[in-house]
Amino acid sequence: MEQPGADSDAEPVAGPDPELAATMGFSGFGKKARTFDFNAMFEQTRRTAVERSRKVLDREKEAAQKEEESGSHDAVSPKAASSHTIVRTTSEDSDSSESEDSSDEELIGPPLPPQGPVEKTEDDELIGPPLPPGYKGSDEEEEEEDEMQEEDEHPVKKIPDSHEITLHHGTKTVSALGLDPSGARLITGGFDYDVRFWDFAGMDASLQAFRSLQPCECHQIRSLQYSSTGDVILVVSGNSQAKVLDRDGFPVMECVKGDQYIVDMANTKGHTAMLNSGCWHPKIKEEFLTCSNDGTVRTWDVNNDKKHKGVFKPRSAQGKRVIPTCCTYSRDGKLIAAGCQDGSIQIWDRNMNVHTKFHCRQAHAPGTDTSCLTFSYDGTALASRGGDDTLKIWDIRQFKTPVNSVTGLPSFFPMTDCCFSPDDKLLVTGTSVKKGGGHGKLLFFERETFKKVYEIDVTDASVVRCLWHPKLNQIMVGTGNGLAKVYYDPIKSQRGAKLCVVKTKRKERQAETLTQDYIITPHALPMFREPRQRSTRKQLEKDRLDPMKSHKPEPPVAGPGRGGRVGTHGGTLSSYIVKNIALDKTDDSNPREAILRHAKEAEENPYWVAPAYSKTQPTTVFAEVESDEDETDDKPEWKKRKI
């Protein structure tokens, strides 16, 4: 429709061509578009909107004045409703009046909003696509946030101990545990000299190690650790030479042994006494650290097995040599810490090996082996597990006194572990027990207060090693009876033990043990060449058709015999003789009596010897021997008397 303000500016429009419209199939085709003055149209619309708004406001004021005059509280809602209806009708009236004034005019812009509150009905539908499954509103999200805050406030809820699996390493103490950074493989070492490799993704529910080896012959394994990249393994044993293996257990490097006749240990190329501990640098993948009974802590490079990289020599208060029992790097790799037999903890800067950067002389009781040192994930705290049955936590910025300590934690092994939880709020360690003296426990202490918040009864032996992997959120424990236990939670944990427990045990196929070895001889003559071995299943099917190979062996016959088969003691002469010989239990202990037993029979019925010599044998004459009674009767009286 044509606007009244735009009549003067609009051009005359020619009518549409009816033939062209019929050809195209719809009316109005070919009509020329109009041109309008938009400024004039906008001004007219603005004036119309102002007038309507003024009328609506005036009528709302009148309705409000009437409500105040009435003063009745009960009649508010119907009058308000009537006022809304009045507004609607008046707007309709104004629209009709204006439409009468300008019949060709239409409303421009969005419709006016409804006056007053609009009540939602059950028939109202949501606008837009349907909500996705699992969508949570703001209220549910707030509830989840509250639950997360509760878990943060109670770190005990984050301990993954609802499920466990047991890996059987052997019968002796599991003294070393190592887990690669991705959490795919676990290695265990023990006092039985064995190192076993466990692959969580490759194991089934039988939980069998895929490889077992003795890298250090007859030396107990003291420490095992994967490098920061997970491609090599550091093996520290009871000898003086540490070894580096690859992921599959093949040797990569062996440290050189030092000269034990040199007094200054800094002038020899390697360790000269038994190793105690070792670990990898957290940032540099080629560097690792070892400590030994020769009183030195040495750094090594994997690419150089001829000599150590650096030497750190811990000293007592009097400047004498002390033996380091454990060593570790800080989380950033800038500090090296060692726990010594005199009870001290000494920390060096990695690039300065002359003087210690921090040290505490009275950290633990002198003469005890500090079994473990570990830094927290934030790098500000150091936890120490002492041989004096204590667990202490230190702030390296104030290293003179411990922040917290707890006593009464028995430790019988020089490698008893302690570790931090992934969120740095808990500290974990194990306790030792004597044989038949109860259960070894895994204890959880809150880092801030050192209050024991949780414990796990592991087994009826000592708990030696513990490891809490941050990615898997699973806890590995090595015990004194040859077990390695893995604690996990199906919801809170990732991969690891969850991969192998869902796999069923693989059934052993007997055919695999029956197949013969096949020797491949590609250049042999045809007459000597063996036929190509078929697959196991096809070979079994072929053997089943062969009456000789598929013949069932006959069971042994009991009794006299049946089916044409003679029993074990049949009716033949040989079987009768064998049976009687076996049952003959005559005592041949006296050979003379055994021969004379047949003398009377041989004399009466000579058969073997006498007939052969019957023609030439002279008559035998034997001297007659009188009996004792006859001799006594013939003797004179004086011989019978006793003298």
XYZ file of C-alpha atoms in Angstrom:
643
model
C 0.000 0.000 0.000
C 1.155 3.539 -0.712
C 2.079 5.840 2.170
C 0.354 9.274 2.189
C 3.593 11.196 2.732
C 5.213 9.566 -0.237
C 2.553 10.214 -2.908
C 4.231 13.324 -4.257
C 7.628 11.652 -4.611
C 6.515 8.302 -6.049
C 6.750 7.737 -9.781
C 3.756 6.499 -11.744
C 3.700 2.742 -12.011
C 2.787 0.946 -15.149
C 0.477 -2.049 -14.783
C 1.841 -5.520 -15.143
C 1.778 -7.265 -18.466
C -0.921 -9.992 -18.219
C 0.654 -12.170 -20.923
C 4.044 -12.107 -19.205
C 2.395 -12.864 -15.860
C 0.567 -15.816 -17.384
C 3.772 -17.074 -18.932
C 5.751 -16.906 -15.655
C 2.957 -18.486 -13.659
C 2.213 -15.849 -10.974
C 0.581 -12.433 -10.916
C 2.483 -9.205 -10.355
C 5.430 -10.245 -12.509
C 6.867 -7.339 -14.467
C 5.595 -4.695 -12.046
C 8.057 -1.846 -11.693
C 9.407 -1.250 -8.169
C 8.447 1.982 -6.437
C 10.883 4.511 -5.022
C 10.190 6.061 -1.618
C 11.541 8.972 0.446
C 12.740 7.188 3.588
C 13.345 10.397 5.572
C 9.721 11.445 5.182
C 8.524 7.949 6.084
C 10.685 7.852 9.229
C 9.461 11.297 10.362
C 5.811 10.305 9.898
C 6.360 7.090 11.861
C 8.063 8.945 14.735
C 5.188 11.395 15.056
C 2.654 8.581 15.068
C 4.529 6.677 17.809
C 4.801 9.790 20.013
C 1.108 10.465 19.769
C 0.192 6.881 20.640
C 2.540 6.821 23.630
C 1.101 10.051 24.979
C -2.449 8.719 24.770
C -1.515 5.471 26.499
C 0.243 7.300 29.356
C -2.699 9.625 29.912
C -5.141 6.739 30.183
C -2.870 4.822 32.574
C -2.703 7.879 34.841
C -6.472 8.162 34.853
C -6.832 4.489 35.772
C -4.309 4.878 38.612
C -6.177 7.895 40.032
C -9.439 5.948 40.020
C -7.775 3.074 41.926
C -6.466 5.453 44.585
C -9.906 7.064 44.993
C -11.653 3.745 45.425
C -9.133 2.647 48.149
C -10.459 -0.896 48.189
C -7.593 -3.394 48.370
C -9.668 -6.299 47.113
C -10.658 -4.611 43.887
C -7.152 -3.895 42.713
C -6.692 -6.862 40.434
C -9.953 -6.601 38.484
C -9.473 -2.864 37.949
C -5.960 -3.436 36.814
C -7.254 -6.009 34.375
C -9.921 -3.569 33.189
C -7.284 -0.884 32.804
C -5.263 -3.221 30.607
C -8.318 -3.948 28.554
C -9.002 -0.243 28.272
C -5.489 0.324 27.049
C -5.836 -2.385 24.453
C -9.203 -1.131 23.245
C -8.098 2.458 23.141
C -5.043 1.501 21.183
C -7.275 -0.411 18.838
C -9.545 2.621 18.568
C -6.634 4.899 17.820
C -5.419 2.420 15.253
C -8.812 2.328 13.629
C -9.126 6.093 13.652
C -5.696 6.529 12.177
C -6.354 3.813 9.690
C -9.465 5.672 8.664
C -7.416 8.850 8.268
C -4.768 7.041 6.293
C -6.222 3.844 4.944
C -3.111 2.952 3.003
C -0.764 3.191 6.072
C 0.682 0.136 7.844
C 2.525 -0.218 11.166
C 6.288 -0.232 10.762
C 8.550 -1.880 13.370
C 8.034 -4.636 15.944
C 4.670 -4.990 17.717
C 4.155 -3.221 21.031
C 4.965 -5.289 24.132
C 1.965 -6.605 26.104
C 0.996 -4.461 29.074
C 1.099 -6.002 32.533
C 2.474 -9.362 33.689
C 2.005 -12.284 31.337
C 1.349 -15.590 33.025
C 3.007 -18.671 31.583
C 0.701 -21.532 30.757
C 1.401 -25.206 30.444
C 0.926 -24.929 26.700
C 3.913 -22.574 26.341
C 6.733 -24.305 24.480
C 10.470 -23.720 24.586
C 11.767 -21.750 21.624
C 14.781 -23.170 19.828
C 16.260 -26.652 19.434
C 15.759 -29.238 22.211
C 18.281 -29.345 25.043
C 21.104 -31.851 24.567
C 21.092 -35.011 26.709
C 22.999 -34.609 29.953
C 22.413 -30.847 30.033
C 22.534 -29.468 33.537
C 20.989 -26.261 34.628
C 22.668 -23.617 36.686
C 21.358 -25.153 39.924
C 22.891 -28.570 39.180
C 26.168 -26.965 38.160
C 26.250 -25.097 41.449
C 25.648 -28.372 43.310
C 28.561 -29.996 41.450
C 30.784 -27.041 42.309
C 29.812 -27.432 45.957
C 30.721 -31.134 45.807
C 34.085 -30.306 44.242
C 34.735 -27.793 46.994
C 33.882 -30.426 49.592
C 36.381 -32.816 47.990
C 39.003 -30.098 48.043
C 38.290 -29.539 51.694
C 38.474 -33.308 52.409
C 41.429 -34.739 50.450
C 40.697 -38.192 51.905
C 37.895 -38.526 49.349
C 40.486 -38.345 46.577
C 42.354 -41.465 47.765
C 41.773 -44.214 45.147
C 41.445 -47.306 47.347
C 38.084 -48.822 46.428
C 39.669 -51.562 44.273
C 43.021 -53.337 44.198
C 44.970 -55.865 42.154
C 47.928 -57.975 43.304
C 50.974 -58.643 41.155
C 53.084 -61.598 42.300
C 56.727 -60.646 41.890
C 58.235 -63.528 43.868
C 58.734 -64.711 47.430
C 61.210 -62.106 48.667
C 60.927 -58.401 49.411
C 59.919 -56.035 46.601
C 62.564 -53.376 47.196
C 62.082 -51.180 44.109
C 59.164 -49.849 42.069
C 59.166 -47.783 38.892
C 56.359 -46.448 36.698
C 56.916 -44.709 33.398
C 55.598 -41.128 32.979
C 52.650 -42.219 30.836
C 51.656 -44.956 33.308
C 51.697 -47.760 30.740
C 54.404 -49.979 32.282
C 55.402 -50.922 35.813
C 58.743 -52.441 36.830
C 59.431 -54.217 40.109
C 62.740 -55.311 41.614
C 63.432 -57.358 44.702
C 65.869 -59.093 46.981
C 65.680 -62.116 44.656
C 67.789 -60.160 42.080
C 64.905 -60.195 39.562
C 63.457 -57.249 37.664
C 59.981 -57.869 36.254
C 58.197 -55.847 33.588
C 54.408 -55.412 33.704
C 52.415 -53.908 30.836
C 48.929 -52.826 31.909
C 47.606 -52.627 28.355
C 49.009 -56.042 27.408
C 48.081 -57.978 30.567
C 44.857 -59.858 31.077
C 43.179 -60.829 34.334
C 45.885 -63.440 35.020
C 48.270 -60.514 35.787
C 51.479 -62.075 34.489
C 54.697 -60.149 33.827
C 55.798 -60.159 30.198
C 59.529 -60.173 31.017
C 61.803 -61.129 33.898
C 65.570 -60.719 34.020
C 68.535 -60.350 36.379
C 70.454 -57.305 35.149
C 72.955 -57.263 38.032
C 73.433 -61.000 38.541
C 73.590 -61.780 42.277
C 73.000 -58.280 43.673
C 69.809 -57.077 45.326
C 67.899 -54.375 43.468
C 67.922 -51.111 45.446
C 66.189 -48.645 43.136
C 64.401 -48.550 39.775
C 63.221 -45.451 37.937
C 62.133 -44.454 34.438
C 63.643 -41.342 32.913
C 61.552 -38.211 32.321
C 60.840 -39.368 28.757
C 60.224 -42.999 29.720
C 62.600 -44.525 27.169
C 65.330 -45.763 29.563
C 65.443 -47.234 33.085
C 68.002 -46.640 35.837
C 68.854 -49.792 37.801
C 70.684 -49.336 41.120
C 71.762 -52.576 42.807
C 74.070 -53.713 45.576
C 77.211 -53.473 43.446
C 79.205 -50.348 42.644
C 78.069 -49.932 39.027
C 74.678 -48.571 38.083
C 73.097 -49.762 34.846
C 70.789 -48.161 32.312
C 68.336 -50.379 30.404
C 65.937 -49.571 27.620
C 62.166 -50.095 27.893
C 62.460 -53.780 27.009
C 65.283 -54.559 29.442
C 68.273 -54.536 27.094
C 71.438 -52.839 28.402
C 72.221 -49.340 27.197
C 75.013 -48.202 29.506
C 76.935 -49.322 32.595
C 78.820 -46.938 34.854
C 82.538 -47.412 35.240
C 83.997 -48.725 38.485
C 86.416 -46.501 40.364
C 89.853 -47.215 41.776
C 89.438 -48.200 45.430
C 93.114 -47.507 46.243
C 92.810 -43.752 45.625
C 92.213 -41.835 48.837
C 90.436 -38.814 47.371
C 87.219 -40.119 45.855
C 86.960 -37.052 43.625
C 89.982 -38.253 41.643
C 88.540 -41.625 40.680
C 86.217 -42.172 37.738
C 83.373 -43.966 39.503
C 82.044 -45.485 42.696
C 84.197 -47.949 44.596
C 81.636 -49.345 47.050
C 78.051 -50.549 47.173
C 75.367 -48.224 45.788
C 72.497 -47.071 47.989
C 70.155 -45.070 45.777
C 69.763 -43.224 42.484
C 67.342 -41.112 40.454
C 66.958 -39.280 37.121
C 67.144 -35.555 36.557
C 63.561 -34.243 36.149
C 64.409 -31.933 33.231
C 67.567 -33.268 31.564
C 66.793 -36.725 30.198
C 70.456 -37.853 29.898
C 71.549 -37.072 33.467
C 71.119 -39.220 36.575
C 72.358 -39.305 40.159
C 73.778 -42.067 42.391
C 75.082 -42.292 45.951
C 77.345 -44.943 47.426
C 79.034 -46.258 50.538
C 82.280 -44.703 49.321
C 80.970 -41.384 50.699
C 80.185 -39.652 47.401
C 77.163 -38.520 45.408
C 77.897 -38.577 41.680
C 76.086 -37.312 38.598
C 76.379 -39.199 35.309
C 75.642 -38.734 31.624
C 74.106 -41.629 29.702
C 76.235 -40.843 26.671
C 79.499 -41.046 28.649
C 80.152 -44.263 30.569
C 83.876 -43.625 31.014
C 83.674 -41.114 33.861
C 81.205 -39.386 36.147
C 79.919 -35.894 35.401
C 80.250 -34.387 38.883
C 81.098 -35.390 42.470
C 79.506 -34.176 45.727
C 81.138 -35.213 49.003
C 79.020 -34.916 52.146
C 80.960 -34.090 55.306
C 80.229 -34.288 59.019
C 80.525 -31.350 61.405
C 84.165 -32.306 61.982
C 84.849 -32.446 58.249
C 85.003 -36.230 58.110
C 83.517 -38.400 55.412
C 79.940 -39.640 55.932
C 78.000 -42.178 53.903
C 74.928 -40.942 51.970
C 72.055 -43.443 52.157
C 69.584 -41.696 49.828
C 69.648 -38.903 47.271
C 67.242 -36.988 45.057
C 66.810 -33.980 42.782
C 64.446 -31.098 43.461
C 61.443 -30.728 41.156
C 63.185 -28.121 39.002
C 66.475 -30.045 39.035
C 68.505 -27.171 40.486
C 69.137 -28.753 43.909
C 70.608 -32.111 44.964
C 69.700 -33.481 48.415
C 71.281 -36.372 50.300
C 70.440 -38.033 53.611
C 73.488 -39.311 55.501
C 74.237 -41.901 58.171
C 75.151 -39.268 60.761
C 71.517 -38.100 60.700
C 72.140 -35.016 58.578
C 70.423 -33.822 55.398
C 72.685 -31.903 53.047
C 71.550 -29.973 49.958
C 73.832 -28.638 47.214
C 73.338 -26.399 44.251
C 73.665 -28.646 41.221
C 76.318 -26.382 39.660
C 78.360 -25.863 42.867
C 79.673 -29.038 44.459
C 82.070 -27.593 47.024
C 79.860 -26.194 49.778
C 76.304 -27.105 50.721
C 73.555 -24.593 50.120
C 71.369 -25.925 52.957
C 72.129 -28.456 55.647
C 70.646 -29.711 58.895
C 72.959 -31.681 61.174
C 70.350 -33.073 63.562
C 67.659 -34.035 61.070
C 67.446 -37.650 62.285
C 69.123 -39.784 64.924
C 72.831 -40.395 64.235
C 73.730 -43.887 63.093
C 70.377 -44.517 61.384
C 69.810 -44.822 57.661
C 67.596 -42.089 56.236
C 65.704 -44.212 53.737
C 63.964 -41.603 51.570
C 63.980 -37.921 50.620
C 61.323 -36.433 48.340
C 60.397 -32.894 47.332
C 56.817 -31.666 47.141
C 55.325 -30.760 43.773
C 55.433 -27.035 44.589
C 59.148 -27.363 45.392
C 59.043 -25.649 48.800
C 58.822 -28.680 51.108
C 61.071 -31.693 51.629
C 59.868 -34.909 53.301
C 62.313 -37.316 54.942
C 61.709 -40.889 56.130
C 64.234 -41.764 58.805
C 65.564 -45.014 60.122
C 64.673 -43.726 63.614
C 60.986 -44.551 62.867
C 60.065 -40.929 62.087
C 58.590 -38.993 59.192
C 59.413 -35.290 58.954
C 58.613 -32.438 56.611
C 60.941 -29.473 56.119
C 60.685 -26.026 54.596
C 63.902 -25.555 52.637
C 63.679 -21.795 53.193
C 63.927 -22.410 56.964
C 65.893 -25.609 57.117
C 67.024 -25.675 60.742
C 63.922 -27.223 62.298
C 61.206 -29.437 60.787
C 57.775 -27.981 60.153
C 56.066 -31.167 61.372
C 57.104 -34.656 62.394
C 55.506 -37.904 63.469
C 57.105 -40.790 65.370
C 56.334 -44.446 65.960
C 56.512 -45.564 62.319
C 58.640 -48.755 62.286
C 61.066 -49.103 59.388
C 63.201 -52.237 58.976
C 64.398 -51.613 55.418
C 66.939 -49.090 54.126
C 64.636 -48.134 51.248
C 61.293 -47.497 52.979
C 59.503 -44.889 50.890
C 57.421 -41.764 51.334
C 55.670 -39.675 48.671
C 53.305 -36.727 48.211
C 49.818 -36.951 46.778
C 49.307 -35.338 43.342
C 47.539 -32.329 44.910
C 50.340 -31.882 47.514
C 47.873 -32.107 50.418
C 48.747 -35.590 51.718
C 51.978 -37.397 52.602
C 52.096 -41.198 52.292
C 54.441 -43.758 53.859
C 54.474 -47.422 54.870
C 55.236 -49.244 58.107
C 57.241 -52.401 58.740
C 56.226 -55.366 60.886
C 58.004 -58.483 62.063
C 56.933 -61.884 60.817
C 53.637 -62.757 62.453
C 53.521 -59.357 64.154
C 50.475 -57.923 62.425
C 49.747 -56.132 59.175
C 51.886 -53.621 57.341
C 49.966 -50.404 56.757
C 49.996 -47.546 54.304
C 49.476 -44.321 56.265
C 48.190 -40.977 54.958
C 49.078 -37.748 56.785
C 47.738 -34.275 56.100
C 50.585 -32.065 54.999
C 49.619 -28.931 56.940
C 48.800 -30.486 60.325
C 50.522 -33.912 60.006
C 47.391 -35.524 61.369
C 46.815 -39.117 60.295
C 43.676 -38.997 58.179
C 43.595 -42.470 56.625
C 45.287 -45.874 56.610
C 45.150 -49.021 54.484
C 45.888 -52.536 55.768
C 47.986 -53.864 52.910
C 49.166 -57.349 53.913
C 50.675 -59.370 56.759
C 54.176 -58.169 55.882
C 56.097 -54.904 55.785
C 55.192 -52.106 53.374
C 58.478 -51.065 51.771
C 57.776 -49.032 48.648
C 54.882 -46.714 47.782
C 54.262 -44.703 44.631
C 51.300 -42.401 43.790
C 51.231 -41.675 40.070
C 49.778 -38.226 39.272
C 48.378 -39.087 35.834
C 46.831 -42.450 36.655
C 45.775 -41.448 40.184
C 46.708 -44.957 41.333
C 48.865 -46.071 44.274
C 51.510 -48.801 43.836
C 52.813 -50.586 46.937
C 55.743 -53.025 47.292
C 55.642 -55.406 50.266
C 58.038 -57.622 52.173
C 56.443 -60.891 51.028
C 57.013 -60.445 47.302
C 53.758 -58.718 46.317
C 53.171 -55.524 44.380
C 49.682 -54.134 44.953
C 47.940 -51.494 42.873
C 45.093 -49.487 44.433
C 42.710 -47.689 42.113
C 39.195 -46.269 41.826
C 37.091 -46.945 38.684
C 35.817 -43.349 38.644
C 38.726 -41.286 39.968
C 41.553 -43.263 38.318
C 42.618 -43.361 34.690
C 43.882 -46.326 32.623
C 46.570 -48.385 34.413
C 45.066 -51.286 36.324
C 41.633 -50.564 34.837
C 42.857 -51.799 31.456
C 43.847 -55.313 32.525
C 41.127 -56.243 35.027
C 38.430 -56.106 32.354
C 40.221 -58.618 30.109
C 39.355 -62.271 30.543
C 42.083 -64.831 31.088
C 43.429 -66.297 27.907
C 42.840 -70.043 27.681
C 45.967 -72.067 27.141
C 45.771 -74.064 23.930
C 47.192 -77.530 24.245
C 48.080 -77.532 20.573
C 50.740 -74.939 21.174
C 52.668 -77.393 23.322
C 52.195 -80.326 20.935
C 53.460 -78.712 17.764
C 56.923 -79.788 16.712
C 59.767 -77.436 15.959
C 59.941 -76.561 12.309
C 63.410 -76.183 10.801
C 63.469 -73.871 7.806
C 65.970 -75.010 5.149
C 65.276 -72.993 1.985
C 68.333 -74.274 0.046
C 67.966 -77.967 0.881
C 67.426 -80.560 -1.831
C 63.811 -81.500 -2.453
C 64.293 -84.976 -1.015
C 65.559 -83.514 2.292
C 63.280 -80.499 2.462
C 60.609 -80.628 5.143
C 57.065 -79.776 4.144
C 55.900 -76.345 5.158
C 54.270 -76.392 8.554
C 50.607 -75.611 8.526
C 48.790 -73.574 11.082
C 47.924 -75.220 14.362
C 44.217 -75.464 13.671
C 44.649 -77.027 10.255
C 47.212 -79.469 11.595
C 44.810 -80.565 14.326
C 42.040 -81.106 11.811
C 44.346 -83.208 9.655
C 45.577 -85.257 12.603
C 41.986 -85.932 13.619
C 41.394 -87.660 10.266
C 44.498 -89.824 10.666
C 43.461 -93.063 12.485
C 46.964 -93.622 13.832
C 47.488 -90.168 15.292
C 43.964 -89.890 16.642
C 44.031 -93.359 18.225
C 43.388 -93.281 21.908
C 45.996 -95.210 23.936
C 44.685 -98.353 25.584
C 44.330 -98.097 29.344
C 46.177 -100.668 31.484
C 44.355 -103.967 32.007
C 43.324 -104.869 35.524
C 42.741 -108.524 36.329
C 43.513 -111.621 34.236
C 42.845 -109.902 30.910
C 40.036 -109.168 28.471
C 39.445 -108.461 24.823
C 42.334 -110.628 23.714
C 44.804 -108.740 25.926
C 46.792 -110.510 28.631
C 46.707 -108.962 32.060
C 49.724 -107.895 33.990
C 49.914 -111.356 35.641
C 48.648 -113.504 32.803
C 48.678 -117.256 32.342
C 52.005 -117.533 30.526
C 55.017 -119.245 32.082
C 57.164 -116.140 31.974
C 54.579 -114.065 33.771
C 54.154 -116.859 36.341
C 57.899 -117.059 36.962
C 58.214 -113.283 37.225
C 55.339 -113.217 39.631
C 56.768 -115.954 41.837
C 60.281 -114.529 41.773
C 58.940 -111.220 42.833
C 57.047 -112.854 45.678
C 59.979 -115.060 46.821
C 61.054 -113.571 50.120
C 63.449 -116.243 51.402
C 66.213 -114.987 53.593
C 69.582 -115.477 51.892
C 71.534 -113.646 54.492
C 73.489 -116.888 55.406
C 74.900 -118.428 52.186
C 76.060 -121.677 53.899
C 72.582 -122.477 55.161
C 71.150 -121.591 51.781
C 73.421 -124.185 50.082
C 72.943 -126.933 52.673
C 69.196 -126.518 52.411
C 69.392 -128.427 49.092
C 71.968 -131.042 50.230
C 69.504 -133.802 51.146
C 67.573 -133.416 47.888
C 70.796 -133.509 45.850
C 71.942 -136.657 47.634
C 68.690 -138.531 47.100
C 68.141 -137.393 43.541
C 71.436 -136.410 41.932
C 70.748 -134.608 38.721
C 73.262 -131.873 37.973
C 76.772 -132.894 39.065
C 76.837 -136.561 40.089
C 75.665 -138.141 36.780
C 78.397 -136.332 34.856
C 81.112 -137.995 36.923
C 79.387 -141.327 37.555
C 81.826 -143.363 35.383
C 85.064 -141.822 36.525
C 84.206 -140.740 40.020
C 85.750 -142.999 42.683
C 83.764 -144.177 45.591
C 83.583 -141.480 48.145
C 84.843 -142.392 51.556
C 84.043 -139.999 54.365
C 85.530 -140.119 57.825
C 83.009 -141.138 60.366
C 82.423 -138.533 63.004
C 81.047 -139.653 66.253
C 78.507 -137.634 68.044
C 79.286 -135.795 71.248
C 77.149 -138.176 73.337
C 78.981 -141.244 72.066
C 82.325 -139.650 72.795
C 81.324 -138.851 76.337
C 80.150 -142.410 76.937
C 83.439 -143.958 75.689
C 85.638 -141.670 77.722
C 87.115 -143.076 80.944
C 85.896 -141.860 84.271
C 88.907 -139.684 84.980
C 88.288 -137.748 81.725
C 84.680 -137.222 82.624
C 85.655 -135.534 85.871
C 86.019 -131.840 85.861
C 89.404 -130.545 86.735
